[in-house]
Amino acid sequence: MSNVTPDNAQKPKSKGTLLRIETAGDIPMDKLERIAAKFAQHYEIPSYRLKIEPKPALVGGFIIYYHGDRYDYSVKGQLGRISAFIKRTRADSFKVTDTFDHKKEDKPLRNEDGEIPDSELFSVKEVRKDIEEALALFPETSGPSLDNAELWQLDDAEFDRRVEEALSSSEMIDEIGTVNAVSDGVATVTGLRHCMSDELITFSSGATGIAMNLEKTKVGVVILTGEDTVVEGMSCKRTMTTVEVPVGNGLLGRVVDPLGRPIDGKGMVRYVDTRPVESPAPGVTDRSEVNTPLQTGITAIDALTPIGRGQRELIIGDRQTGKTAIAIDTILNQKGKDIICVYVAIGQKMSTIVSTANLLSRKGALDYTVIVAASASDSAAMQYIAPFSACAIAEKFMYDYHKDVLIVYDDLSKHAQAYRAISLLLRRPPGREAYPGDVFYLHSRLLERSAKLSEELGGGSITALPIVETLGNDISAYIPTNVISITDGQIYLSPELFFSGQRPAINVGLSVSRVGGAAQTKAVKKVAGPLRISLAQAREMASFSQFGSDLDENTQLQIKRGTVLNEVLKQEQFKPWTMSEEVFILYIATTDKMNFLAKEDINEFVFAFVDDTWDLHQNIFDTITDEGVLSDQIKADIDSAYEDFKGRFLEEHTEYQEED
Ligand code: ATP
Ligand code: MG
């Protein structure tokens, strides 16, 4: 097969491929040469040069470097593999505590006798089996290890047999590369010949990175962690996997970074499973149509741009127009509705993230929420993978636990900027607004992962609320138009409305929901019907009325209606309405029942009337909630409650009596 014999191996040739062997110094020279010869034979190396370097840090055994690969038969390497194995399987030991199911939340792990039932013990047995396997794989004296003193005493035939056995095992082979250059969080690496796109690369300092640019002779690695430890000349190796994050119930109530590491100081995250951050979106047959509403508690949204479970609705607007407020209110409104929320903060100040987490915790919403945070001070790579890993966390709940999940990406403009930074550092050609050409694909592959799953797959959904910040009201900029075209509708917030006190500052004319209507409750649909038209008419008339001439009665009525509706749609933060309250309010607002009021009193009237009705006619709300429709009977009930309440209201507010 090969012309290499132990004889010519003893006299290393000056020509040929370099075989570099690092040894701890415990191996006799003749054995080393024998091993090298055997190695050359195994890999069919016709001629080679042998270079032997002492390296006491290996403890025992040796490492062969050949053609960019590392063949590690050292004690150090073996310990590393055992520790990696244990780390990999360690997650399983959490299975016992992580069987916590949302529906049977209060089921204790131990039974009355204080014992863990057999069904729960299953996972403990698994771990034990794994450890046995690990020990069988890496025993001290047997197996393919070539690092013990006893080995050097063996006769040649037996020694060759053992070496051959070890060489046949692929366990010890790593594909390693060398860092050629590193700057601004991007390392250029040579030697990783078979590297895959998006593969996780580990550096010898422990730093990690993602292989993003594959070129003929080099790979561009974007560094995720330990950026400052990576230096030129350092070695790195392939891991054969992509980036994965821990997923499962253990993440609920936690604040984690995009790699799933806790940053809330509450100790380690308990997890069962990991998921790759990038995974394909469900196909057409895996989905069902959007048909269940996701109640935001914000009247303007639930009535005019309803959101269904599995929908993607964009929240778009200038800075400081209440974008985050809408998303947070929506999360708060999911309390007790068996919906899991994931909030992804990308490129925000750490102080903002902390106050959001504290707010959710104070309002009791953190129990069903996961916060994934990549702050402005995190590397661009971390900000880039944040929404993808959050989506992986959400997917676990959808695919495996069949939950409805709400995910908020706050915000995708900063995400696109982080991606632009990475792309420019990788020297990819810049396109419009200096974004790379695939920035559309970046967001479409992310948002396509939201879906409502079919019955066959067990249901479950991911509803996405991506947020995009515009500059100077410009929704025709690159990122806004991209994301508008990917999503199923947008809620457009305008700074003019916000500063004129119309909050939430939803611009009703520019906001749409393309699929949510199908999911809207019948009762809401009925009262919301006249709403959009009335608001549009009022807007048109209001612009005429600015000319100040006398207005006919019909015009005045339309303007008044608009005023009432706009007042009714105003809503403070953290003051969600229930579905039945929304129906109730919109019914009285669209039937001219509040036209007699001055603008300033409308809100007070609404609040007082709702409170009063809860006290005196609770059945109205209960019936709307139960039946989901606005029957004639309910309308009559509301009408009579209204007459009754109005009478009392007028008694208290004498200023209206004179006008009447
Ligand atoms: P940024 O661009 O900084 O992310 P944003 O668009 O997310 O801002 P928010 O942070 O949600 O805006 O809100 C800006 C301010 O407006 C906050 O102080 C918030 O309390 C206030 N605000 C938002 N919505 C309402 C509301 N409905 N009623 C009263 N105040 C509100
Ligand atoms: Mg915000």
XYZ file of C-alpha atoms in Angstrom, residues 10-488:
479
model
C 13.685 6.088 11.625
C 15.534 8.361 9.286
C 13.055 11.176 8.744
C 13.196 12.389 5.186
C 13.941 16.004 4.633
C 11.234 16.179 1.948
C 7.573 15.273 2.166
C 4.597 16.261 4.237
C 5.193 17.540 7.714
C 4.009 15.331 10.545
C 4.240 17.346 13.702
C 3.965 15.427 16.959
C 3.570 17.080 20.317
C 4.353 14.808 23.215
C 4.263 15.055 26.958
C 7.722 13.506 27.005
C 6.781 10.092 28.413
C 7.049 8.145 25.177
C 10.260 6.446 24.073
C 11.581 7.768 20.782
C 11.431 4.459 18.944
C 7.764 4.045 19.844
C 6.992 7.533 18.616
C 8.604 6.788 15.300
C 6.697 3.549 15.066
C 3.470 5.424 15.710
C 4.342 7.969 13.025
C 5.013 5.223 10.525
C 1.768 3.513 11.370
C -0.021 6.842 11.033
C 1.518 7.465 7.615
C 0.462 4.018 6.522
C -3.065 4.500 7.789
C -3.567 7.795 5.974
C -1.576 6.747 2.913
C 1.067 9.421 3.228
C 3.813 8.474 0.765
C 6.585 10.465 2.408
C 6.799 12.632 5.451
C 9.035 14.651 7.691
C 8.749 14.117 11.403
C 8.961 16.990 13.831
C 8.708 16.185 17.509
C 7.980 18.898 20.049
C 7.841 18.436 23.817
C 4.695 19.756 25.484
C 4.448 18.769 29.158
C 0.990 20.357 29.441
C -0.444 17.321 27.661
C 0.201 15.296 30.865
C 0.612 12.085 28.881
C 0.294 10.780 25.331
C 0.763 12.811 22.169
C -0.936 14.872 19.465
C -0.258 14.542 15.745
C -0.819 17.540 13.494
C -1.173 16.676 9.865
C -2.637 18.629 6.989
C -4.732 21.002 9.084
C -6.232 18.274 11.247
C -5.419 17.410 14.818
C -5.267 13.813 16.009
C -5.388 14.024 19.744
C -4.226 10.981 21.753
C -3.165 12.906 24.838
C -4.440 12.689 28.383
C -5.403 16.343 28.209
C -7.488 15.725 25.120
C -9.132 12.744 26.706
C -10.106 14.730 29.786
C -11.439 17.451 27.518
C -13.628 14.946 25.707
C -14.953 13.471 28.927
C -15.727 16.918 30.260
C -17.445 17.894 26.995
C -19.418 14.673 27.149
C -20.531 15.324 30.692
C -21.394 18.917 29.887
C -23.420 17.745 26.929
C -25.357 15.212 28.951
C -25.562 17.266 32.125
C -28.659 19.001 30.819
C -30.531 15.726 31.184
C -30.158 15.730 34.934
C -32.554 18.677 34.957
C -35.325 16.653 33.394
C -36.658 15.758 36.791
C -37.347 19.311 37.836
C -38.243 20.464 34.381
C -41.278 18.287 33.807
C -43.198 21.266 35.147
C -46.175 21.602 32.868
C -48.108 24.817 32.607
C -51.471 23.175 32.919
C -50.709 21.073 35.957
C -48.551 23.692 37.503
C -49.093 22.723 41.095
C -48.350 19.023 40.699
C -45.495 18.372 43.137
C -42.487 16.419 41.985
C -42.436 14.158 45.038
C -45.429 12.091 46.158
C -46.868 12.027 49.697
C -44.126 9.671 50.890
C -41.544 12.167 49.767
C -40.380 9.928 46.943
C -39.936 10.747 43.319
C -42.331 8.539 41.318
C -40.931 6.106 38.758
C -42.208 8.073 35.822
C -40.106 11.029 36.855
C -37.110 8.873 37.656
C -36.836 7.791 34.054
C -34.579 10.683 33.292
C -32.272 9.962 36.219
C -31.751 6.454 34.844
C -31.001 7.980 31.469
C -28.254 10.094 32.966
C -26.736 7.134 34.717
C -26.751 5.207 31.477
C -25.059 8.116 29.767
C -22.347 8.287 32.385
C -21.727 4.550 32.052
C -21.475 5.073 28.352
C -19.020 7.865 28.903
C -16.888 5.657 31.106
C -17.031 2.835 28.595
C -15.962 5.254 25.919
C -13.086 6.686 27.913
C -11.831 4.056 30.333
C -8.473 4.532 31.959
C -6.601 1.574 30.493
C -8.516 0.202 27.550
C -10.055 1.720 24.452
C -8.292 3.716 21.800
C -6.189 5.812 24.145
C -2.450 5.787 23.560
C -1.192 7.455 26.656
C -0.256 4.969 29.318
C 3.134 3.667 30.313
C 2.070 0.031 30.040
C 1.723 0.539 26.307
C 5.403 1.189 25.797
C 6.269 -2.251 27.220
C 4.215 -4.172 24.642
C 5.868 -6.184 21.910
C 5.829 -4.739 18.408
C 2.971 -6.776 16.983
C 0.630 -6.043 19.868
C 1.735 -2.404 19.906
C 0.978 -2.019 16.182
C -2.406 -3.588 16.701
C -3.245 -1.109 19.459
C -2.051 1.832 17.413
C -4.069 0.711 14.410
C -7.132 0.352 16.619
C -6.704 3.860 17.955
C -6.153 5.322 14.514
C -9.376 3.770 13.243
C -11.390 5.714 15.754
C -12.550 9.085 14.472
C -13.244 10.365 17.980
C -9.847 12.008 18.294
C -9.783 13.944 15.059
C -10.425 17.672 14.997
C -10.282 19.957 12.047
C -8.270 22.906 13.226
C -7.463 26.262 11.732
C -5.320 29.253 12.515
C -6.407 32.830 13.055
C -4.750 34.925 10.358
C -6.142 38.295 11.304
C -8.645 39.612 13.781
C -10.279 43.003 13.995
C -13.575 44.476 15.184
C -14.990 41.125 16.199
C -14.272 39.357 12.920
C -11.504 36.770 12.638
C -10.111 35.517 9.343
C -9.209 31.877 9.731
C -7.311 29.531 7.445
C -7.168 25.764 7.534
C -10.840 24.958 8.176
C -11.238 23.181 4.861
C -14.605 21.538 5.390
C -16.195 24.280 7.460
C -19.948 24.674 6.926
C -21.814 27.924 6.695
C -23.101 29.106 10.106
C -20.999 26.503 11.905
C -19.951 27.242 15.469
C -16.175 27.619 15.756
C -14.332 27.461 19.086
C -11.002 29.160 19.675
C -8.298 27.760 21.915
C -8.939 30.578 24.417
C -12.510 29.369 24.819
C -13.965 32.112 22.646
C -16.673 31.141 20.167
C -17.734 32.439 16.787
C -19.924 31.745 13.775
C -18.441 30.946 10.371
C -20.234 33.373 8.093
C -18.045 33.855 5.044
C -16.711 30.765 3.334
C -14.009 31.512 0.792
C -11.618 29.269 -1.085
C -8.740 29.474 1.364
C -10.166 31.298 4.344
C -13.228 31.551 6.532
C -14.630 34.763 8.037
C -15.632 34.025 11.616
C -17.787 36.515 13.500
C -16.862 36.297 17.160
C -19.736 35.718 19.563
C -18.063 35.454 22.944
C -14.619 36.221 24.307
C -13.788 38.695 21.572
C -10.829 40.178 23.430
C -9.115 36.815 23.908
C -8.775 36.025 20.213
C -5.351 36.928 18.834
C -3.495 36.384 15.608
C -1.877 32.957 15.298
C -4.289 31.328 17.713
C -5.762 27.985 16.759
C -9.446 27.230 16.481
C -11.511 24.189 15.592
C -14.753 23.146 13.998
C -17.553 21.878 16.219
C -19.705 20.258 13.501
C -22.805 22.007 14.887
C -24.503 25.365 14.499
C -25.248 27.688 17.405
C -27.839 26.239 19.757
C -29.749 27.674 22.697
C -31.291 26.036 25.742
C -35.071 25.852 25.466
C -37.970 24.755 27.634
C -39.989 25.770 30.651
C -36.868 26.513 32.678
C -36.484 29.755 30.749
C -39.808 31.187 31.862
C -39.334 34.146 34.149
C -35.721 34.529 33.142
C -33.626 37.163 31.405
C -31.042 35.487 29.177
C -28.518 36.561 26.584
C -28.810 35.326 22.982
C -26.894 32.161 23.895
C -29.351 31.359 26.651
C -26.981 32.281 29.476
C -28.758 33.943 32.394
C -28.047 37.626 33.016
C -30.590 38.208 35.765
C -28.476 36.888 38.630
C -30.999 34.176 39.490
C -28.605 31.276 38.990
C -28.317 28.760 36.207
C -31.069 28.139 33.704
C -32.556 24.668 33.977
C -33.199 23.156 30.608
C -34.054 19.867 28.991
C -33.164 20.505 25.459
C -31.391 22.786 23.062
C -32.508 23.966 19.637
C -30.462 25.360 16.763
C -31.030 29.100 16.479
C -31.679 28.800 12.758
C -34.311 26.344 11.633
C -36.633 26.182 8.657
C -40.123 27.661 8.824
C -43.102 25.277 8.808
C -44.413 24.481 5.338
C -47.854 25.145 3.893
C -49.379 21.839 4.960
C -48.095 22.251 8.488
C -50.111 25.405 9.005
C -53.726 26.219 9.600
C -55.396 29.541 8.948
C -55.437 32.263 11.563
C -58.762 31.970 13.383
C -58.267 32.744 17.076
C -57.927 36.322 18.302
C -54.980 37.489 20.336
C -56.518 40.125 22.563
C -54.207 43.102 23.121
C -56.533 44.924 25.507
C -56.011 48.074 23.458
C -59.364 49.012 21.929
C -57.952 50.729 18.857
C -55.989 47.607 17.914
C -58.561 44.969 18.806
C -61.254 46.838 16.897
C -59.421 48.261 13.902
C -56.305 46.151 13.349
C -57.179 42.900 15.101
C -54.371 40.419 15.632
C -54.930 36.686 15.299
C -52.795 33.951 16.806
C -50.072 33.050 14.323
C -50.143 36.477 12.682
C -47.213 38.835 12.207
C -48.193 42.426 12.900
C -45.611 45.161 12.591
C -45.510 48.051 15.052
C -43.878 50.943 13.263
C -43.241 54.563 14.165
C -40.676 57.205 15.010
C -38.702 57.117 18.227
C -40.627 57.706 21.449
C -44.083 57.197 20.022
C -45.140 54.378 22.326
C -44.083 51.348 20.252
C -42.663 49.402 23.171
C -45.611 50.456 25.322
C -48.054 48.700 22.961
C -46.004 45.510 22.951
C -45.616 45.498 26.736
C -49.323 46.194 27.251
C -50.084 43.257 24.991
C -47.797 41.002 27.037
C -49.421 42.175 30.275
C -52.854 41.472 28.832
C -51.979 37.789 28.282
C -51.986 37.123 32.013
C -54.042 34.057 32.833
C -54.729 33.365 29.147
C -52.288 30.432 28.830
C -50.077 32.279 26.371
C -46.282 32.272 26.613
C -44.530 35.549 25.804
C -40.993 36.098 24.564
C -39.640 39.633 24.564
C -36.442 40.225 22.586
C -34.554 43.430 23.295
C -32.041 44.220 20.560
C -29.587 47.089 20.875
C -31.435 48.807 23.728
C -29.786 50.391 26.731
C -29.264 47.899 29.548
C -31.118 50.257 31.898
C -34.200 50.117 29.641
C -34.060 46.326 29.549
C -33.787 46.177 33.341
C -36.769 48.445 33.822
C -38.824 46.413 31.340
C -37.950 43.214 33.226
C -38.801 44.844 36.546
C -42.080 46.138 35.175
C -43.114 42.701 33.913
C -42.111 41.177 37.208
C -44.060 43.753 39.229
C -47.172 43.186 37.144
C -46.859 39.412 37.562
C -46.172 38.885 33.872
C -42.656 37.511 34.135
C -43.926 34.059 35.123
C -45.075 33.394 31.585
C -42.424 35.488 29.839
C -38.860 34.929 28.630
C -36.698 37.983 28.001
C -33.829 37.605 25.542
C -31.558 40.611 25.671
C -28.655 41.806 23.534
C -27.974 45.308 24.735
C -26.350 48.134 22.819
C -23.023 47.243 24.419
C -23.134 43.633 23.241
C -21.281 42.672 20.084
C -23.003 43.013 16.719
C -22.908 39.225 16.426
C -24.887 38.821 19.652
C -27.451 41.378 18.497
C -27.628 39.584 15.175
C -28.486 36.161 16.596
C -30.779 37.476 19.377
C -34.101 37.310 17.480
C -33.220 33.952 15.963
C -32.409 32.351 19.289
C -35.525 33.893 20.855
C -37.525 32.389 18.016
C -35.950 29.006 18.735
C -37.063 29.370 22.358
C -40.586 30.230 21.190
C -40.601 27.309 18.732
C -39.976 24.818 21.518
C -43.176 25.995 23.208
C -45.106 25.857 19.941
C -43.877 22.567 18.466
C -43.426 20.476 21.591
C -45.781 21.944 24.172
C -48.435 23.095 21.665
C -48.676 26.480 23.310
C -49.704 29.789 21.844
C -46.682 32.054 21.972
C -46.386 35.808 21.516
C -42.961 37.064 20.496
C -41.976 40.734 20.415
C -38.878 41.775 18.437
C -37.887 45.173 19.835
C -36.600 46.283 17.400
C -35.692 45.001 13.942
C -34.172 48.304 12.759
C -31.378 47.886 15.274
C -31.139 44.240 14.264
C -30.672 45.228 10.631
C -28.010 47.727 11.690
C -26.115 45.043 13.602
C -26.283 42.799 10.547
C -25.074 45.656 8.372
C -22.101 46.168 10.684
C -21.188 42.481 10.472
C -21.594 42.389 6.705
C -19.409 45.427 6.183
C -16.710 43.938 8.413
C -16.902 40.743 6.382
C -16.443 42.942 3.295
C -19.687 41.881 1.718
C -20.785 44.369 -0.913
C -23.053 47.107 0.490
C -26.347 47.809 -1.271
C -29.143 50.294 -0.631
C -28.522 52.367 2.527
C -25.311 50.300 2.846
C -27.315 47.244 3.931
C -26.180 43.955 2.374
C -28.317 42.460 -0.367
C -29.723 39.702 1.817
C -31.192 41.898 4.537
C -34.667 41.111 3.199
C -33.990 37.397 3.545
C -32.661 38.059 7.040
C -36.059 39.251 8.241
C -38.263 37.093 6.045
C -36.677 33.865 7.257
C -37.102 35.077 10.819
C -40.731 36.157 10.524
C -41.771 33.143 8.435
C -41.084 31.031 11.492
C -44.184 32.470 13.154
C -47.161 30.329 12.311
C -50.318 28.706 13.483
C -49.748 24.968 13.345
C -52.294 22.546 11.962
C -54.390 20.249 14.118
C -52.306 17.247 13.025
C -49.214 18.837 14.503
C -51.088 19.483 17.714
C -51.875 23.170 17.243
C -49.880 25.900 18.908
C -48.827 29.154 17.356
C -46.254 31.906 17.325
C -47.639 35.407 16.936
C -44.941 37.936 16.111
C -44.965 41.633 16.879
C -41.850 42.993 15.199
C -41.097 46.627 15.938
C -39.428 48.944 13.432
C -38.302 52.476 14.156
C -38.654 55.024 11.378
C -36.715 58.232 10.924
C -38.774 61.355 10.363
C -41.975 59.435 9.624
C -40.424 57.819 6.574
C -42.108 54.455 6.144
C -40.713 54.165 2.620
C -37.126 53.666 3.816
C -35.454 50.324 3.100
C -36.009 48.346 6.305
C -39.591 49.616 6.939
C -40.749 48.726 3.400
C -39.074 45.331 3.648
C -40.698 44.428 6.935
C -44.076 45.899 5.901
C -44.060 43.582 2.898
C -43.196 40.531 4.991
C -45.747 41.056 7.772
C -49.522 40.605 7.704
